[in-house]
Coordinates of C-alpha atoms in Angstrom, one line a residue:
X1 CA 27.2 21.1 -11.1
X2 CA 26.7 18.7 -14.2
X3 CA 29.6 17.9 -15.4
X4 CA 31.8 18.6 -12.8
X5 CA 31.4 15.3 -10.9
X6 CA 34.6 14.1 -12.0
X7 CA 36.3 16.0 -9.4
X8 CA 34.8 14.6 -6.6
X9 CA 33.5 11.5 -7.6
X10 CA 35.9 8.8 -6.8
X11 CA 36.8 10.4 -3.4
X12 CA 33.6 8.1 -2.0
X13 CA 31.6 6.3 -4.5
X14 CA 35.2 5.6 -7.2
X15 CA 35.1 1.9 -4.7
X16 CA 32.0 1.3 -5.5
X17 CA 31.1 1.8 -8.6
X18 CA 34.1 0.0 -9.8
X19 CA 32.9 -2.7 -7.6
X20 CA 28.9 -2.1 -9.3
X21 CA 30.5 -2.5 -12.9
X22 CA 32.6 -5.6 -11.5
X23 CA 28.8 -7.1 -11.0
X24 CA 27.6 -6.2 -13.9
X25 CA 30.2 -7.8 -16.1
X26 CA 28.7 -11.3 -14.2
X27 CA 25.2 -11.0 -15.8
X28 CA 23.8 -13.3 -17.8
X29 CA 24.8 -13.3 -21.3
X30 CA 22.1 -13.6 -24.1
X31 CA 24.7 -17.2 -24.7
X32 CA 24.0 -18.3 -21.3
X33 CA 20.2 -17.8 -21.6
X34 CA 20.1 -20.1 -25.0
X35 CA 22.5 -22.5 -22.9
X36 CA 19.4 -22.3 -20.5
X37 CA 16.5 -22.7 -22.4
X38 CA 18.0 -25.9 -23.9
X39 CA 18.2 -27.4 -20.2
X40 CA 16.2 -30.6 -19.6
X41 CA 15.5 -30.8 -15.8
X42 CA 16.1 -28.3 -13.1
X43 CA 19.7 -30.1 -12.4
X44 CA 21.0 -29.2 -15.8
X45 CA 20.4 -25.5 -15.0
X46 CA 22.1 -25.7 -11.7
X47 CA 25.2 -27.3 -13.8
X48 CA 25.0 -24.2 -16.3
X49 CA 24.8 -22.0 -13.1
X50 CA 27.7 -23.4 -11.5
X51 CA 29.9 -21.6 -14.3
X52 CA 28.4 -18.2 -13.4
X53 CA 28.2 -16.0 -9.8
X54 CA 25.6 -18.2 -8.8
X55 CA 27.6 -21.2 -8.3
X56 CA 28.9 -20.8 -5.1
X57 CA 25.1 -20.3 -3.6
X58 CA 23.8 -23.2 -5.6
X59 CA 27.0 -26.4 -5.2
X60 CA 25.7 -27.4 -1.9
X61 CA 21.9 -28.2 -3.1
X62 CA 21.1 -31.6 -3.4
X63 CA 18.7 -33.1 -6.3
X64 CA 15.7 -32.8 -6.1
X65 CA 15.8 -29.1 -7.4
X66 CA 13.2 -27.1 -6.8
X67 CA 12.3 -23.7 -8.8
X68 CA 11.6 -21.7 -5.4
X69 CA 15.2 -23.0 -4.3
X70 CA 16.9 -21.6 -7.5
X71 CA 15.0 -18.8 -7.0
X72 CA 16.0 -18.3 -3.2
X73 CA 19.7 -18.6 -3.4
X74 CA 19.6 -16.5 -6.6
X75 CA 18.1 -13.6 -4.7
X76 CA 20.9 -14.2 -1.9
X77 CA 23.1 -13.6 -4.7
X78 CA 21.2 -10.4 -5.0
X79 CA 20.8 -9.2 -1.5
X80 CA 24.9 -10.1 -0.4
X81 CA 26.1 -7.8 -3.1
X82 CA 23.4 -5.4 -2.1
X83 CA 24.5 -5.4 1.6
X84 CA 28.1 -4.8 0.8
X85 CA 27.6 -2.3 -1.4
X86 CA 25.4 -0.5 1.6
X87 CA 28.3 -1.2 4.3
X88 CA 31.0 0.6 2.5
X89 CA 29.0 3.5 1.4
X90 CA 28.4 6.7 2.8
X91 CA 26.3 9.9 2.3
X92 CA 24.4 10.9 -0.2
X93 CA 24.8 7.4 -1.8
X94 CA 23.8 5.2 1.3
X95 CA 20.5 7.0 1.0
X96 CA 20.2 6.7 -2.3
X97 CA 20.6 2.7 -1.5
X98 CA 18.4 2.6 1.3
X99 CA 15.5 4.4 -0.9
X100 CA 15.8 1.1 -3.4
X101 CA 14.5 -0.9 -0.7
X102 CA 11.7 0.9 -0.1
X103 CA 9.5 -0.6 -3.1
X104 CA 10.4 -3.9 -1.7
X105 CA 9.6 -3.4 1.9
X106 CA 5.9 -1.9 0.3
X107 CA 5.7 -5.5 -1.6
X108 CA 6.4 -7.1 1.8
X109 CA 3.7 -5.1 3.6
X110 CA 0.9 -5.7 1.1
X111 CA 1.6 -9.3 1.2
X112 CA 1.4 -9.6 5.1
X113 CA -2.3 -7.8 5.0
X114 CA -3.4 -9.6 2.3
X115 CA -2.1 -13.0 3.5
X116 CA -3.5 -12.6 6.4
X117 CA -7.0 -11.4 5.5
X118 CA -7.5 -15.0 3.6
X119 CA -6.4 -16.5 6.8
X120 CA -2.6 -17.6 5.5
X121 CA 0.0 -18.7 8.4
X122 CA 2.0 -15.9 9.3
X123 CA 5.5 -17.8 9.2
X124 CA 4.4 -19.2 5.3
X125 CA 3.9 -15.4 4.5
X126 CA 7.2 -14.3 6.3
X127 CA 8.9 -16.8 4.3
X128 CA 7.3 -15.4 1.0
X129 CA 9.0 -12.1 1.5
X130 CA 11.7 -10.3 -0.3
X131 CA 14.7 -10.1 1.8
X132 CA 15.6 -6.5 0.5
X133 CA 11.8 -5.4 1.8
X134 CA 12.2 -7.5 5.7
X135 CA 12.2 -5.1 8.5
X136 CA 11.7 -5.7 12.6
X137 CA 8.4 -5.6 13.2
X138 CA 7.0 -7.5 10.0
X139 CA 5.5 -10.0 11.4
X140 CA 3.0 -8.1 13.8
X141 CA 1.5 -6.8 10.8
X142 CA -0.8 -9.5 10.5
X143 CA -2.9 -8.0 14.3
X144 CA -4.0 -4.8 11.7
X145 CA -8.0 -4.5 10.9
X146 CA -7.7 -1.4 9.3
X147 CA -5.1 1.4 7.6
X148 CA -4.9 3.4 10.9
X149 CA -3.6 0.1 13.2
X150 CA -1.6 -0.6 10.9
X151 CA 0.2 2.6 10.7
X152 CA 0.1 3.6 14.3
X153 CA 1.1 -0.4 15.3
X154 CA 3.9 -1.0 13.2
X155 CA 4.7 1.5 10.2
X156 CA 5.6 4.4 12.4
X157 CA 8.9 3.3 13.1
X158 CA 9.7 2.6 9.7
X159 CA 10.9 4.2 6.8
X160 CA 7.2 3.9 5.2
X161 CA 5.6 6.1 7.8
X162 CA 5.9 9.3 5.4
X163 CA 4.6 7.6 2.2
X164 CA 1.3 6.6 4.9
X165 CA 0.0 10.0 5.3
X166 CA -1.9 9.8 2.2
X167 CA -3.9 6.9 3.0
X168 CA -4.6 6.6 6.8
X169 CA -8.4 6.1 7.1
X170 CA -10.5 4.1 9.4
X171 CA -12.0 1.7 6.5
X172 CA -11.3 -2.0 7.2
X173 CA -9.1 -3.7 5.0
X174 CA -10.6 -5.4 2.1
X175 CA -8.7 -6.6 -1.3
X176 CA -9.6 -3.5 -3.1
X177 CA -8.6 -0.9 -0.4
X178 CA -5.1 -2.9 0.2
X179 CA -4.8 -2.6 -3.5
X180 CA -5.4 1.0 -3.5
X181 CA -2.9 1.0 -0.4
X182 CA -0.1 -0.1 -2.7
X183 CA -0.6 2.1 -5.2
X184 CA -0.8 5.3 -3.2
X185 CA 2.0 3.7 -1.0
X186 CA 4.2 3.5 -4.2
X187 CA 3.3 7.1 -5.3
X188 CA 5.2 8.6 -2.2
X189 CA 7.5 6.5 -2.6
X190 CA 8.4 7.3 -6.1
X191 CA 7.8 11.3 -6.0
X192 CA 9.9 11.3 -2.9
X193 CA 13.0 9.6 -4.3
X194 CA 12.1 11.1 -7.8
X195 CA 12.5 14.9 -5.3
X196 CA 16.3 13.2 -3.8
X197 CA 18.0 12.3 -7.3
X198 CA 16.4 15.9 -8.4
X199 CA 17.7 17.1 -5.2
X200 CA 21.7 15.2 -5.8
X201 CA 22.3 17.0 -9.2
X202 CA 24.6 16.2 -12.0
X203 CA 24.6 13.2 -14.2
X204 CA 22.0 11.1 -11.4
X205 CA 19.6 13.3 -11.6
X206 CA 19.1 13.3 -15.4
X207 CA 19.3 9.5 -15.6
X208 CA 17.7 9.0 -12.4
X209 CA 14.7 10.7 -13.3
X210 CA 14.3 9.0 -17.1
X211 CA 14.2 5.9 -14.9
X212 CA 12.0 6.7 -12.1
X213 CA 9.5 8.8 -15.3
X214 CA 9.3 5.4 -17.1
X215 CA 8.5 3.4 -13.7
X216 CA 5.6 6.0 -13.1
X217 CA 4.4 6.1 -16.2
X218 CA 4.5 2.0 -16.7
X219 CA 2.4 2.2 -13.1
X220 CA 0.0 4.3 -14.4
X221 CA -0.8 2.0 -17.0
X222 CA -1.0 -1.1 -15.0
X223 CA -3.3 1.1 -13.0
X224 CA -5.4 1.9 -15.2
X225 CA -6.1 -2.1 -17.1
X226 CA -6.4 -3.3 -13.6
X227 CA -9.2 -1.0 -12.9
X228 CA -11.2 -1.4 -16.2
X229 CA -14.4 -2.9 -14.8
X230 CA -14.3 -1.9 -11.3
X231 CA -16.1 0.3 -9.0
X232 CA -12.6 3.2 -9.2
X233 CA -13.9 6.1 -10.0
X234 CA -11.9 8.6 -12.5
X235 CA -11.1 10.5 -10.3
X236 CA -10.0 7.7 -7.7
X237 CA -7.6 6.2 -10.6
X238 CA -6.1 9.6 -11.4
X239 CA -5.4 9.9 -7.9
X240 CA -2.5 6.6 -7.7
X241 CA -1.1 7.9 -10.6
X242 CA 2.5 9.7 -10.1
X243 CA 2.7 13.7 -10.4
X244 CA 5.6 13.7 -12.7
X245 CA 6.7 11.5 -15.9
X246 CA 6.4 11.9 -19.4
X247 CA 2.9 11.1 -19.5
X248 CA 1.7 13.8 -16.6
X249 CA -0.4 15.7 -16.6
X250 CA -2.1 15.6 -20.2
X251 CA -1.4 11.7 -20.5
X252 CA -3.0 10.8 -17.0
X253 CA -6.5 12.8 -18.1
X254 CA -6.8 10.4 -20.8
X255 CA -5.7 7.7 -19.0
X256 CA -8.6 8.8 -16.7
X257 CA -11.3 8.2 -19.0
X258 CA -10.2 4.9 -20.7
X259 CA -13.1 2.2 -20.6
X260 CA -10.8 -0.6 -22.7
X261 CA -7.3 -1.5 -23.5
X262 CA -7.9 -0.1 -27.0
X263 CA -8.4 3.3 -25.5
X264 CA -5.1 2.9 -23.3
X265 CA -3.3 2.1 -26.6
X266 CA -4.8 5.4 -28.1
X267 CA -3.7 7.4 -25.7
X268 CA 0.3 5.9 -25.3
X269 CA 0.5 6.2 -28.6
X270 CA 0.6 9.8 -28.7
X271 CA 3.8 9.1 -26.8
X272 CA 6.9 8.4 -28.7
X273 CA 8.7 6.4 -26.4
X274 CA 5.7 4.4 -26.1
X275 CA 4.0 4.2 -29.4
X276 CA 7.1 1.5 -29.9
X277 CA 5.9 -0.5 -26.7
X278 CA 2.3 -1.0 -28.4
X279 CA 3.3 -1.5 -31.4
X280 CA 4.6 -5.2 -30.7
X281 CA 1.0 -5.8 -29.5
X282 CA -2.0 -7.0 -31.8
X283 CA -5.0 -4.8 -30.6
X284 CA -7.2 -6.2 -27.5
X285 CA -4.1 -7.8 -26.0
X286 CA -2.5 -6.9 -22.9
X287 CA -0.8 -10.4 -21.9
X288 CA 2.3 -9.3 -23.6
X289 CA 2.3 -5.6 -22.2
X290 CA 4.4 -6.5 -19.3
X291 CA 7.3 -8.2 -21.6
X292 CA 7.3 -5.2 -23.9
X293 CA 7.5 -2.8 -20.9
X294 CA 10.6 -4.9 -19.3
X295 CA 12.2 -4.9 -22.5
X296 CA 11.9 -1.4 -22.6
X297 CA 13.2 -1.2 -18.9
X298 CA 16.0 -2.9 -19.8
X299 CA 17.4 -1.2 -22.7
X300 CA 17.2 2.2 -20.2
X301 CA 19.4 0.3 -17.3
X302 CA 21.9 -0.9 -19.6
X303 CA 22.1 3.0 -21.2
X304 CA 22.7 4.4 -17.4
X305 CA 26.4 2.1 -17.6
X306 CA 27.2 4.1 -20.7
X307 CA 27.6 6.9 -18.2
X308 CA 30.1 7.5 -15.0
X309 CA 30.1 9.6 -12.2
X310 CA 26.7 8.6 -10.8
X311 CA 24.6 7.2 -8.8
X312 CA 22.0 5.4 -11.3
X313 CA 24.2 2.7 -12.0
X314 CA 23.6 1.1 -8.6
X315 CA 19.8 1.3 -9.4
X316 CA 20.2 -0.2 -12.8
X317 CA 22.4 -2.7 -11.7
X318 CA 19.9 -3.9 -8.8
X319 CA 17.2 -3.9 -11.5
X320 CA 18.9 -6.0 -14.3
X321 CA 19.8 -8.7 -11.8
X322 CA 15.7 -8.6 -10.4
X323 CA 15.2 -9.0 -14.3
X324 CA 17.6 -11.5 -14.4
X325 CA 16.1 -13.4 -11.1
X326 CA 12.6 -13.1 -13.2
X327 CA 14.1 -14.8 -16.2
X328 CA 15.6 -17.5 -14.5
X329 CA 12.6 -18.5 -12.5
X330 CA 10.5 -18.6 -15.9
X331 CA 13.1 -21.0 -17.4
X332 CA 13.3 -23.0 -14.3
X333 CA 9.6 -23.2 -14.4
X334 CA 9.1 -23.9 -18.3
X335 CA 10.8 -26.8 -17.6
X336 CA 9.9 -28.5 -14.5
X337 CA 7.0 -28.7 -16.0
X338 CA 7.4 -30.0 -19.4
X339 CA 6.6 -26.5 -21.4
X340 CA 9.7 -26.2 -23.2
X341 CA 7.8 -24.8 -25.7
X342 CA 6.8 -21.7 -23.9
X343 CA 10.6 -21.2 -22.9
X344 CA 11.0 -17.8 -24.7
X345 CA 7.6 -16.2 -24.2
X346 CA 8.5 -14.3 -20.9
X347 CA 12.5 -13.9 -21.1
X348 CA 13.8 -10.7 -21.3
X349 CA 17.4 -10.5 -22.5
X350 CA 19.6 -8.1 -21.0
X351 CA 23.1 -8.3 -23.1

């Protein structure tokens, strides 16, 4: 019942939540990012690092620094607290974790296919992979020709094989069919854990599903810019897009219909919450959509710490520190290659 979890709470998931707002606390500050942007080469931003919770995965790198090395060990960072946090919980929370793997592990799968249909090296895609998303039988992804192989292969043994129901066909795989694989991949995916946190109750349910309505919602978006000028039908786009969120059902028949960004724009902005998001943007433009949208996502994760006694703070917390990750790799980027200039145009500041 909301508003009783207090009771119970703390019996299992008082540890780890304490442990969740310990991490937390170690995010980057907006100081630490201005400390950042100011860096010259990639070894000045391993120095600034080594003050922070990444400096015990980045002392023992030598110089030359490389942006996919900062990247790596930073996503260790990422994973180790993720793995503890999954060792030391128990039910319905070590669900609840396992689920924010899932998105991952439908990243991982997507770039396997499509690796391997340009003829990549298997072992240069494996190492591509997001350690959160790696499962056993990965690699023998790349023997699929079409969505039923691959399901009856390799997927059925994996947490995936519900969320593939909706898109076994015999059609070989081609860039446009993987894509539409994704997207009807991450639909499952996000009605089913959108039906769990309904499902737990209480204080994760409500912030759970603000969360989960605004990653649906963003989805259907990207959906629908990305398909502006293809050969997806109306009803083939409305299809990927989630059935819940602010924005269904009235916002996705509009969404339907759009032939141009300016028609997306009309349609959000009937949308409170989202009239804000296009208003940073000139009309026309959709390079900066993605920034606004993370900045947006932001502000919501940091909200679900305002709260205790819930599950969404483990969510939030994995998100911020993906954000974070994101950031960093931009910065390291700017300035191994000399664009200081550009430093701020994609950083998303989380405190």
């Amino acid at each position: 019942m909301y508003g009783f979890e207090a009771l119970t709470f703390n019996i299992h998931g008082g540890y780890l939540e304490a442990i969740v707002r310990g991490h937390r606390a170690g995010l980057l500050t907006a100081a630490d990012y201005n400390n950042l942007c100011q860096c010259e080469t990639l070894d000045d931003i391993k120095m600034h690092l080594s003050a922070t919770e990444y400096g015990p995965y980045l002392q023992n790198e030598p110089s030359p620094l490389y942006t996919t090395t900062i990247v790596e060990k930073c996503t260790l960072k990422l994973v180790d607290d993720y793995k503890h946090m999954l060792c030391q919980a128990t039910e319905p929370l070590s669900t609840f974790l396992e689920y924010i793997r899932y998105g991952h592990m439908i990243d991982n799968v997507v770039l396997i296919v499509t690796g391997t249909l340009h003829e990549r090296d298997v072992q240069e895609l494996l190492e591509k992979c997001h350690p959160l998303g790696m499962f056993d039988s990965i690699a023998t992804l790349a023997v699929a020709q079409n969505m039923r192989e691959l399901y009856r292969l390799v997927l059925v043994d994996t947490p995936l094989a519900p969320y593939f129901s909706e898109c076994i066909t015999s059609e070989d795989l081609d860039d446009m069919n993987i894509e539409i694989m994704r997207n009807t991949l991450y639909k499952a995916y996000l009605e089913d854990f959108y039906r769990f946190c309904r499902k737990l109750g209480g204080a994760t349910a409500e912030i759970m599903s603000d969360l989960l309505a605004f990653e649906a919602d963003r989805r259907a978006v990207n959906i629908t810019i990305n398909s502006i000028g293809t050969e997806l039908t109306r009803d083939d786009r409305r299809k990927l897009y989630s059935n819940f969120g602010l924005l269904y059902p009235y916002g996705h028949e509009e969404l339907a219909v759009c032939e141009d960004i300016d028609q997306v724009r009309g349609a959000m902005e009937k949308y409170p919450p989202y009239q804000s998001i296009f208003a940073k943007l000139s009309y026309g433009e959709s390079q900066m959509l993605d920034k606004a949208f993370y900045e947006e996502e932001v502000k919501r994760l940091c909200l679900a710490f305002e709260q205790q006694f819930h599950y969404a703070v483990f969510f939030a917390y994995m998100r911020l520190r993906e954000q974070e990750i994101r950031n960093l790799m931009w910065i390291s980027e700017c300035v191994a290659q000399n664009q200081k200039s550009r430093v701020h145009d994609s950083v998303v500041f989380i405190f």
